[in-house]
Amino acid sequence: MKFNEDNTNKDTITKHLVAQFTKKDLMLYALGIGCCDGTLSDDKELQYVYENHIIFKPFPTFLLALSFIAQPINQSFGYGVISFPPESMSNRLPDGSKCDCIIPCEFFKNIEDMKEVQNNPTLHISQSLILHEDIILTKSDEGAAIDPPTQIQLRTRVISVKPRAIGTFVTSETSCYQGTTCIATAQMVALVLSVDPDMILPYNQKQVGENRIAKRNLANDTSTSDKTSKSEVIRTENQYQLPNNAALLYRLSGDYNSIHVEGDNFLVSEKEDTRPILHGLCTLGYAVRAVLHHIHQQHLTTDNIEVKVISVKCNFTKPIFVRDSIHVEAWNNNKSVGERPSINFRVYRMNDDIKNVVVDKGRLQYRMERSRQASTSRL
């Protein structure tokens, strides 16, 4: 079966999904990225892991985990282990059957090719997240013993398909809604390896709506390399020794890909480590913790002032393995992005004192604001 190339002139189908989570899920996610492990300021991270903290709230990157647990909006919601790939990352064949390929069928010249490449390795290349509004957590009834779930709607679509010799780059955009309010916009670039470029119809969606807002908010973000004199910036460096169960713990937030337990020989050479690969978003979580610590050290924040993350983005360049030692470098960005301060960051994998870059071009935008009052923040 062949597709007409005119199909690529139309907007791609938006997936309408829904995710539910409780305070326990928020705490489990925060623990999965190492919060309160003793390496940084535990007093600043307790707010992410203790439900009775006066300003208990989700860790800034928590919404990125929802794509792995979100389910079709017209389907009854279930709990427990979810098969990989999740609904947000899989697609349907013309007959309605599920296909584990992140490239939608309308971008294949021949549908048989889609079936052929559905098991090809897929790499997480880059990630961005724009936070528009705070999550409003569902409050418990007075005296209730049950932790009620909070519901978020996700609208996911492919906005770019770029076939190249190495494989096909797919950019997807996910908008998170609470009610009618868009609270966040995320973009992910994935590379499906070893896909013949002649199989694919290129596609590039025009930037519209909240997608345009996200693009504007991340403008002027190309200068994250170390071009500024060290005397002109404030730097901090933090090192983590990843625990043996790092990937096993983080996967409980929804990403049950087996490579995080069994490893993946395709991604490493025979001479390299075959240990399980740590989730890219888990690495990002560790990095954001270090960046927030960097900001706290500069501003000497108290309980009355808190850091409000506006956006974060990065590129993933190499895998990190369980039990690795990672090094996070954060420094002030002297180039203004609008009127918001921002921090650049980079993550290295330490190997016999040799630093290999694994996360590059990282940038976190933020502002300082007064904390919510205790009377309105207790959940």
PDB file of N, CA, C and O in Angstrom, residues 86-143:
ATOM      1  N   PRO A  86       4.973   3.518  24.881  1.00  0.00           N
ATOM      2  CA  PRO A  86       3.640   3.944  25.308  1.00  0.00           C
ATOM      3  C   PRO A  86       2.839   4.513  24.150  1.00  0.00           C
ATOM      4  O   PRO A  86       3.351   4.662  23.032  1.00  0.00           O
ATOM      5  N   GLU A  87       1.587   4.838  24.418  1.00  0.00           N
ATOM      6  CA  GLU A  87       0.696   5.362  23.374  1.00  0.00           C
ATOM      7  C   GLU A  87       1.261   6.607  22.712  1.00  0.00           C
ATOM      8  O   GLU A  87       1.122   6.801  21.510  1.00  0.00           O
ATOM      9  N   SER A  88       1.925   7.469  23.483  1.00  0.00           N
ATOM     10  CA  SER A  88       2.427   8.727  22.931  1.00  0.00           C
ATOM     11  C   SER A  88       3.544   8.514  21.916  1.00  0.00           C
ATOM     12  O   SER A  88       3.824   9.403  21.106  1.00  0.00           O
ATOM     13  N   MET A  89       4.184   7.347  21.945  1.00  0.00           N
ATOM     14  CA  MET A  89       5.333   7.102  21.077  1.00  0.00           C
ATOM     15  C   MET A  89       5.103   6.003  20.051  1.00  0.00           C
ATOM     16  O   MET A  89       6.012   5.639  19.302  1.00  0.00           O
ATOM     17  N   SER A  90       3.925   5.456  20.011  1.00  0.00           N
ATOM     18  CA  SER A  90       3.605   4.430  19.015  1.00  0.00           C
ATOM     19  C   SER A  90       2.547   4.986  18.063  1.00  0.00           C
ATOM     20  O   SER A  90       1.974   6.048  18.293  1.00  0.00           O
ATOM     21  N   ASN A  91       2.312   4.275  16.981  1.00  0.00           N
ATOM     22  CA  ASN A  91       1.364   4.751  15.977  1.00  0.00           C
ATOM     23  C   ASN A  91       0.492   3.596  15.489  1.00  0.00           C
ATOM     24  O   ASN A  91       0.676   2.444  15.888  1.00  0.00           O
ATOM     25  N   ARG A  92      -0.452   3.918  14.626  1.00  0.00           N
ATOM     26  CA  ARG A  92      -1.392   2.940  14.102  1.00  0.00           C
ATOM     27  C   ARG A  92      -1.205   2.739  12.613  1.00  0.00           C
ATOM     28  O   ARG A  92      -0.923   3.681  11.866  1.00  0.00           O
ATOM     29  N   LEU A  93      -1.356   1.495  12.206  1.00  0.00           N
ATOM     30  CA  LEU A  93      -1.374   1.167  10.783  1.00  0.00           C
ATOM     31  C   LEU A  93      -2.740   1.543  10.212  1.00  0.00           C
ATOM     32  O   LEU A  93      -3.697   1.773  10.972  1.00  0.00           O
ATOM     33  N   PRO A  94      -2.876   1.619   8.899  1.00  0.00           N
ATOM     34  CA  PRO A  94      -4.172   1.974   8.310  1.00  0.00           C
ATOM     35  C   PRO A  94      -5.321   1.071   8.742  1.00  0.00           C
ATOM     36  O   PRO A  94      -6.475   1.499   8.773  1.00  0.00           O
ATOM     37  N   ASP A  95      -5.023  -0.186   9.122  1.00  0.00           N
ATOM     38  CA  ASP A  95      -6.092  -1.085   9.553  1.00  0.00           C
ATOM     39  C   ASP A  95      -6.428  -0.919  11.034  1.00  0.00           C
ATOM     40  O   ASP A  95      -7.269  -1.634  11.583  1.00  0.00           O
ATOM     41  N   GLY A  96      -5.753   0.038  11.703  1.00  0.00           N
ATOM     42  CA  GLY A  96      -6.042   0.312  13.104  1.00  0.00           C
ATOM     43  C   GLY A  96      -5.161  -0.433  14.086  1.00  0.00           C
ATOM     44  O   GLY A  96      -5.195  -0.150  15.283  1.00  0.00           O
ATOM     45  N   SER A  97      -4.366  -1.380  13.621  1.00  0.00           N
ATOM     46  CA  SER A  97      -3.502  -2.137  14.516  1.00  0.00           C
ATOM     47  C   SER A  97      -2.320  -1.280  14.962  1.00  0.00           C
ATOM     48  O   SER A  97      -1.875  -0.382  14.252  1.00  0.00           O
ATOM     49  N   LYS A  98      -1.800  -1.585  16.153  1.00  0.00           N
ATOM     50  CA  LYS A  98      -0.710  -0.802  16.733  1.00  0.00           C
ATOM     51  C   LYS A  98       0.622  -1.167  16.108  1.00  0.00           C
ATOM     52  O   LYS A  98       0.892  -2.325  15.822  1.00  0.00           O
ATOM     53  N   CYS A  99       1.453  -0.146  15.888  1.00  0.00           N
ATOM     54  CA  CYS A  99       2.795  -0.351  15.356  1.00  0.00           C
ATOM     55  C   CYS A  99       3.778   0.407  16.245  1.00  0.00           C
ATOM     56  O   CYS A  99       3.553   1.577  16.560  1.00  0.00           O
ATOM     57  N   ASP A 100       4.845  -0.263  16.662  1.00  0.00           N
ATOM     58  CA  ASP A 100       5.800   0.333  17.597  1.00  0.00           C
ATOM     59  C   ASP A 100       6.829   1.194  16.894  1.00  0.00           C
ATOM     60  O   ASP A 100       8.020   1.147  17.193  1.00  0.00           O
ATOM     61  N   CYS A 101       6.379   2.033  15.987  1.00  0.00           N
ATOM     62  CA  CYS A 101       7.272   2.933  15.259  1.00  0.00           C
ATOM     63  C   CYS A 101       6.868   4.359  15.574  1.00  0.00           C
ATOM     64  O   CYS A 101       5.687   4.712  15.507  1.00  0.00           O
ATOM     65  N   ILE A 102       7.851   5.190  15.917  1.00  0.00           N
ATOM     66  CA  ILE A 102       7.555   6.564  16.298  1.00  0.00           C
ATOM     67  C   ILE A 102       7.222   7.432  15.079  1.00  0.00           C
ATOM     68  O   ILE A 102       6.681   8.520  15.216  1.00  0.00           O
ATOM     69  N   ILE A 103       7.534   6.940  13.883  1.00  0.00           N
ATOM     70  CA  ILE A 103       7.220   7.672  12.651  1.00  0.00           C
ATOM     71  C   ILE A 103       5.801   7.314  12.221  1.00  0.00           C
ATOM     72  O   ILE A 103       5.520   6.144  11.941  1.00  0.00           O
ATOM     73  N   PRO A 104       4.864   8.255  12.131  1.00  0.00           N
ATOM     74  CA  PRO A 104       3.492   7.949  11.714  1.00  0.00           C
ATOM     75  C   PRO A 104       3.438   7.387  10.301  1.00  0.00           C
ATOM     76  O   PRO A 104       4.291   7.680   9.460  1.00  0.00           O
ATOM     77  N   CYS A 105       2.413   6.590  10.041  1.00  0.00           N
ATOM     78  CA  CYS A 105       2.332   5.876   8.763  1.00  0.00           C
ATOM     79  C   CYS A 105       2.224   6.805   7.562  1.00  0.00           C
ATOM     80  O   CYS A 105       2.676   6.467   6.466  1.00  0.00           O
ATOM     81  N   GLU A 106       1.653   8.023   7.746  1.00  0.00           N
ATOM     82  CA  GLU A 106       1.476   8.910   6.598  1.00  0.00           C
ATOM     83  C   GLU A 106       2.798   9.436   6.035  1.00  0.00           C
ATOM     84  O   GLU A 106       2.816  10.057   4.969  1.00  0.00           O
ATOM     85  N   PHE A 107       3.913   9.186   6.744  1.00  0.00           N
ATOM     86  CA  PHE A 107       5.203   9.651   6.257  1.00  0.00           C
ATOM     87  C   PHE A 107       6.024   8.540   5.612  1.00  0.00           C
ATOM     88  O   PHE A 107       7.192   8.738   5.284  1.00  0.00           O
ATOM     89  N   PHE A 108       5.423   7.379   5.444  1.00  0.00           N
ATOM     90  CA  PHE A 108       6.070   6.290   4.709  1.00  0.00           C
ATOM     91  C   PHE A 108       5.498   6.241   3.297  1.00  0.00           C
ATOM     92  O   PHE A 108       4.285   6.343   3.095  1.00  0.00           O
ATOM     93  N   LYS A 109       6.367   6.080   2.330  1.00  0.00           N
ATOM     94  CA  LYS A 109       5.908   5.956   0.949  1.00  0.00           C
ATOM     95  C   LYS A 109       5.218   4.620   0.735  1.00  0.00           C
ATOM     96  O   LYS A 109       4.334   4.495  -0.108  1.00  0.00           O
ATOM     97  N   ASN A 110       5.619   3.615   1.488  1.00  0.00           N
ATOM     98  CA  ASN A 110       5.017   2.290   1.402  1.00  0.00           C
ATOM     99  C   ASN A 110       4.806   1.767   2.815  1.00  0.00           C
ATOM    100  O   ASN A 110       5.740   1.748   3.618  1.00  0.00           O
ATOM    101  N   ILE A 111       3.608   1.347   3.134  1.00  0.00           N
ATOM    102  CA  ILE A 111       3.275   0.942   4.502  1.00  0.00           C
ATOM    103  C   ILE A 111       4.074  -0.266   4.960  1.00  0.00           C
ATOM    104  O   ILE A 111       4.343  -0.450   6.153  1.00  0.00           O
ATOM    105  N   GLU A 112       4.500  -1.109   4.017  1.00  0.00           N
ATOM    106  CA  GLU A 112       5.291  -2.278   4.391  1.00  0.00           C
ATOM    107  C   GLU A 112       6.625  -1.864   5.014  1.00  0.00           C
ATOM    108  O   GLU A 112       7.189  -2.572   5.849  1.00  0.00           O
ATOM    109  N   ASP A 113       7.139  -0.697   4.621  1.00  0.00           N
ATOM    110  CA  ASP A 113       8.388  -0.209   5.177  1.00  0.00           C
ATOM    111  C   ASP A 113       8.225   0.135   6.656  1.00  0.00           C
ATOM    112  O   ASP A 113       9.155  -0.028   7.451  1.00  0.00           O
ATOM    113  N   MET A 114       7.052   0.605   7.029  1.00  0.00           N
ATOM    114  CA  MET A 114       6.800   0.943   8.427  1.00  0.00           C
ATOM    115  C   MET A 114       6.914  -0.299   9.309  1.00  0.00           C
ATOM    116  O   MET A 114       7.510  -0.262  10.391  1.00  0.00           O
ATOM    117  N   LYS A 115       6.373  -1.399   8.847  1.00  0.00           N
ATOM    118  CA  LYS A 115       6.457  -2.642   9.603  1.00  0.00           C
ATOM    119  C   LYS A 115       7.906  -3.124   9.704  1.00  0.00           C
ATOM    120  O   LYS A 115       8.323  -3.682  10.713  1.00  0.00           O
ATOM    121  N   GLU A 116       8.672  -2.857   8.647  1.00  0.00           N
ATOM    122  CA  GLU A 116      10.047  -3.335   8.593  1.00  0.00           C
ATOM    123  C   GLU A 116      10.952  -2.617   9.595  1.00  0.00           C
ATOM    124  O   GLU A 116      11.873  -3.223  10.158  1.00  0.00           O
ATOM    125  N   VAL A 117      10.687  -1.329   9.841  1.00  0.00           N
ATOM    126  CA  VAL A 117      11.606  -0.543  10.677  1.00  0.00           C
ATOM    127  C   VAL A 117      11.090  -0.331  12.098  1.00  0.00           C
ATOM    128  O   VAL A 117      11.727   0.363  12.884  1.00  0.00           O
ATOM    129  N   GLN A 118       9.947  -0.934  12.461  1.00  0.00           N
ATOM    130  CA  GLN A 118       9.369  -0.639  13.764  1.00  0.00           C
ATOM    131  C   GLN A 118      10.245  -1.103  14.932  1.00  0.00           C
ATOM    132  O   GLN A 118      10.110  -0.591  16.043  1.00  0.00           O
ATOM    133  N   ASN A 119      11.150  -2.030  14.677  1.00  0.00           N
ATOM    134  CA  ASN A 119      12.040  -2.498  15.746  1.00  0.00           C
ATOM    135  C   ASN A 119      13.427  -1.867  15.685  1.00  0.00           C
ATOM    136  O   ASN A 119      14.314  -2.248  16.457  1.00  0.00           O
ATOM    137  N   ASN A 120      13.605  -0.902  14.786  1.00  0.00           N
ATOM    138  CA  ASN A 120      14.895  -0.213  14.710  1.00  0.00           C
ATOM    139  C   ASN A 120      15.148   0.582  15.991  1.00  0.00           C
ATOM    140  O   ASN A 120      14.229   1.151  16.566  1.00  0.00           O
ATOM    141  N   PRO A 121      16.404   0.637  16.453  1.00  0.00           N
ATOM    142  CA  PRO A 121      16.721   1.414  17.659  1.00  0.00           C
ATOM    143  C   PRO A 121      16.349   2.881  17.491  1.00  0.00           C
ATOM    144  O   PRO A 121      16.516   3.456  16.404  1.00  0.00           O
ATOM    145  N   THR A 122      15.849   3.484  18.544  1.00  0.00           N
ATOM    146  CA  THR A 122      15.475   4.893  18.543  1.00  0.00           C
ATOM    147  C   THR A 122      16.247   5.613  19.639  1.00  0.00           C
ATOM    148  O   THR A 122      16.239   5.183  20.793  1.00  0.00           O
ATOM    149  N   LEU A 123      16.908   6.699  19.281  1.00  0.00           N
ATOM    150  CA  LEU A 123      17.707   7.473  20.228  1.00  0.00           C
ATOM    151  C   LEU A 123      17.002   8.778  20.591  1.00  0.00           C
ATOM    152  O   LEU A 123      16.422   9.439  19.727  1.00  0.00           O
ATOM    153  N   HIS A 124      17.074   9.143  21.862  1.00  0.00           N
ATOM    154  CA  HIS A 124      16.555  10.424  22.342  1.00  0.00           C
ATOM    155  C   HIS A 124      17.648  11.460  22.096  1.00  0.00           C
ATOM    156  O   HIS A 124      18.686  11.445  22.735  1.00  0.00           O
ATOM    157  N   ILE A 125      17.407  12.384  21.166  1.00  0.00           N
ATOM    158  CA  ILE A 125      18.429  13.331  20.746  1.00  0.00           C
ATOM    159  C   ILE A 125      18.388  14.633  21.546  1.00  0.00           C
ATOM    160  O   ILE A 125      19.419  15.147  21.980  1.00  0.00           O
ATOM    161  N   SER A 126      17.206  15.184  21.730  1.00  0.00           N
ATOM    162  CA  SER A 126      17.097  16.440  22.473  1.00  0.00           C
ATOM    163  C   SER A 126      15.734  16.550  23.129  1.00  0.00           C
ATOM    164  O   SER A 126      14.781  15.855  22.751  1.00  0.00           O
ATOM    165  N   GLN A 127      15.651  17.447  24.109  1.00  0.00           N
ATOM    166  CA  GLN A 127      14.410  17.635  24.860  1.00  0.00           C
ATOM    167  C   GLN A 127      14.294  19.084  25.297  1.00  0.00           C
ATOM    168  O   GLN A 127      15.282  19.712  25.684  1.00  0.00           O
ATOM    169  N   SER A 128      13.093  19.620  25.212  1.00  0.00           N
ATOM    170  CA  SER A 128      12.833  20.947  25.762  1.00  0.00           C
ATOM    171  C   SER A 128      11.505  20.929  26.499  1.00  0.00           C
ATOM    172  O   SER A 128      10.642  20.100  26.229  1.00  0.00           O
ATOM    173  N   LEU A 129      11.380  21.839  27.458  1.00  0.00           N
ATOM    174  CA  LEU A 129      10.147  21.956  28.238  1.00  0.00           C
ATOM    175  C   LEU A 129       9.938  23.422  28.577  1.00  0.00           C
ATOM    176  O   LEU A 129      10.823  24.077  29.134  1.00  0.00           O
ATOM    177  N   ILE A 130       8.755  23.954  28.238  1.00  0.00           N
ATOM    178  CA  ILE A 130       8.359  25.309  28.603  1.00  0.00           C
ATOM    179  C   ILE A 130       7.230  25.191  29.620  1.00  0.00           C
ATOM    180  O   ILE A 130       6.217  24.528  29.368  1.00  0.00           O
ATOM    181  N   LEU A 131       7.392  25.812  30.770  1.00  0.00           N
ATOM    182  CA  LEU A 131       6.363  25.782  31.812  1.00  0.00           C
ATOM    183  C   LEU A 131       5.590  27.097  31.775  1.00  0.00           C
ATOM    184  O   LEU A 131       6.130  28.164  32.090  1.00  0.00           O
ATOM    185  N   HIS A 132       4.315  27.026  31.376  1.00  0.00           N
ATOM    186  CA  HIS A 132       3.487  28.223  31.254  1.00  0.00           C
ATOM    187  C   HIS A 132       2.772  28.564  32.561  1.00  0.00           C
ATOM    188  O   HIS A 132       2.676  29.718  32.942  1.00  0.00           O
ATOM    189  N   GLU A 133       2.247  27.542  33.219  1.00  0.00           N
ATOM    190  CA  GLU A 133       1.478  27.732  34.455  1.00  0.00           C
ATOM    191  C   GLU A 133       1.833  26.629  35.443  1.00  0.00           C
ATOM    192  O   GLU A 133       2.339  25.568  35.068  1.00  0.00           O
ATOM    193  N   ASP A 134       1.537  26.872  36.728  1.00  0.00           N
ATOM    194  CA  ASP A 134       1.751  25.849  37.755  1.00  0.00           C
ATOM    195  C   ASP A 134       0.705  24.738  37.644  1.00  0.00           C
ATOM    196  O   ASP A 134      -0.424  24.974  37.204  1.00  0.00           O
ATOM    197  N   ILE A 135       1.101  23.531  38.038  1.00  0.00           N
ATOM    198  CA  ILE A 135       0.139  22.440  38.176  1.00  0.00           C
ATOM    199  C   ILE A 135      -0.694  22.697  39.442  1.00  0.00           C
ATOM    200  O   ILE A 135      -0.137  23.003  40.500  1.00  0.00           O
ATOM    201  N   ILE A 136      -1.988  22.583  39.327  1.00  0.00           N
ATOM    202  CA  ILE A 136      -2.867  22.692  40.497  1.00  0.00           C
ATOM    203  C   ILE A 136      -3.197  21.277  40.948  1.00  0.00           C
ATOM    204  O   ILE A 136      -3.939  20.551  40.280  1.00  0.00           O
ATOM    205  N   LEU A 137      -2.608  20.879  42.058  1.00  0.00           N
ATOM    206  CA  LEU A 137      -2.831  19.518  42.548  1.00  0.00           C
ATOM    207  C   LEU A 137      -4.204  19.388  43.176  1.00  0.00           C
ATOM    208  O   LEU A 137      -4.694  20.299  43.852  1.00  0.00           O
ATOM    209  N   THR A 138      -4.844  18.241  42.940  1.00  0.00           N
ATOM    210  CA  THR A 138      -6.149  17.977  43.530  1.00  0.00           C
ATOM    211  C   THR A 138      -6.026  17.891  45.049  1.00  0.00           C
ATOM    212  O   THR A 138      -5.161  17.178  45.562  1.00  0.00           O
ATOM    213  N   LYS A 139      -6.864  18.626  45.750  1.00  0.00           N
ATOM    214  CA  LYS A 139      -6.795  18.652  47.207  1.00  0.00           C
ATOM    215  C   LYS A 139      -7.609  17.518  47.813  1.00  0.00           C
ATOM    216  O   LYS A 139      -8.646  17.125  47.286  1.00  0.00           O
ATOM    217  N   SER A 140      -7.120  17.033  48.926  1.00  0.00           N
ATOM    218  CA  SER A 140      -7.830  15.986  49.657  1.00  0.00           C
ATOM    219  C   SER A 140      -8.991  16.610  50.428  1.00  0.00           C
ATOM    220  O   SER A 140      -8.914  17.753  50.879  1.00  0.00           O
ATOM    221  N   ASP A 141     -10.077  15.865  50.563  1.00  0.00           N
ATOM    222  CA  ASP A 141     -11.161  16.307  51.425  1.00  0.00           C
ATOM    223  C   ASP A 141     -10.691  16.310  52.867  1.00  0.00           C
ATOM    224  O   ASP A 141      -9.791  15.555  53.251  1.00  0.00           O
ATOM    225  N   GLU A 142     -11.253  17.171  53.649  1.00  0.00           N
ATOM    226  CA  GLU A 142     -10.864  17.270  55.043  1.00  0.00           C
ATOM    227  C   GLU A 142     -10.977  15.915  55.735  1.00  0.00           C
ATOM    228  O   GLU A 142     -12.037  15.302  55.746  1.00  0.00           O
ATOM    229  N   GLY A 143      -9.861  15.458  56.273  1.00  0.00           N
ATOM    230  CA  GLY A 143      -9.870  14.193  57.005  1.00  0.00           C
ATOM    231  C   GLY A 143      -9.820  12.962  56.135  1.00  0.00           C
ATOM    232  O   GLY A 143      -9.824  11.841  56.654  1.00  0.00           O
TER     233      GLY A 143
END
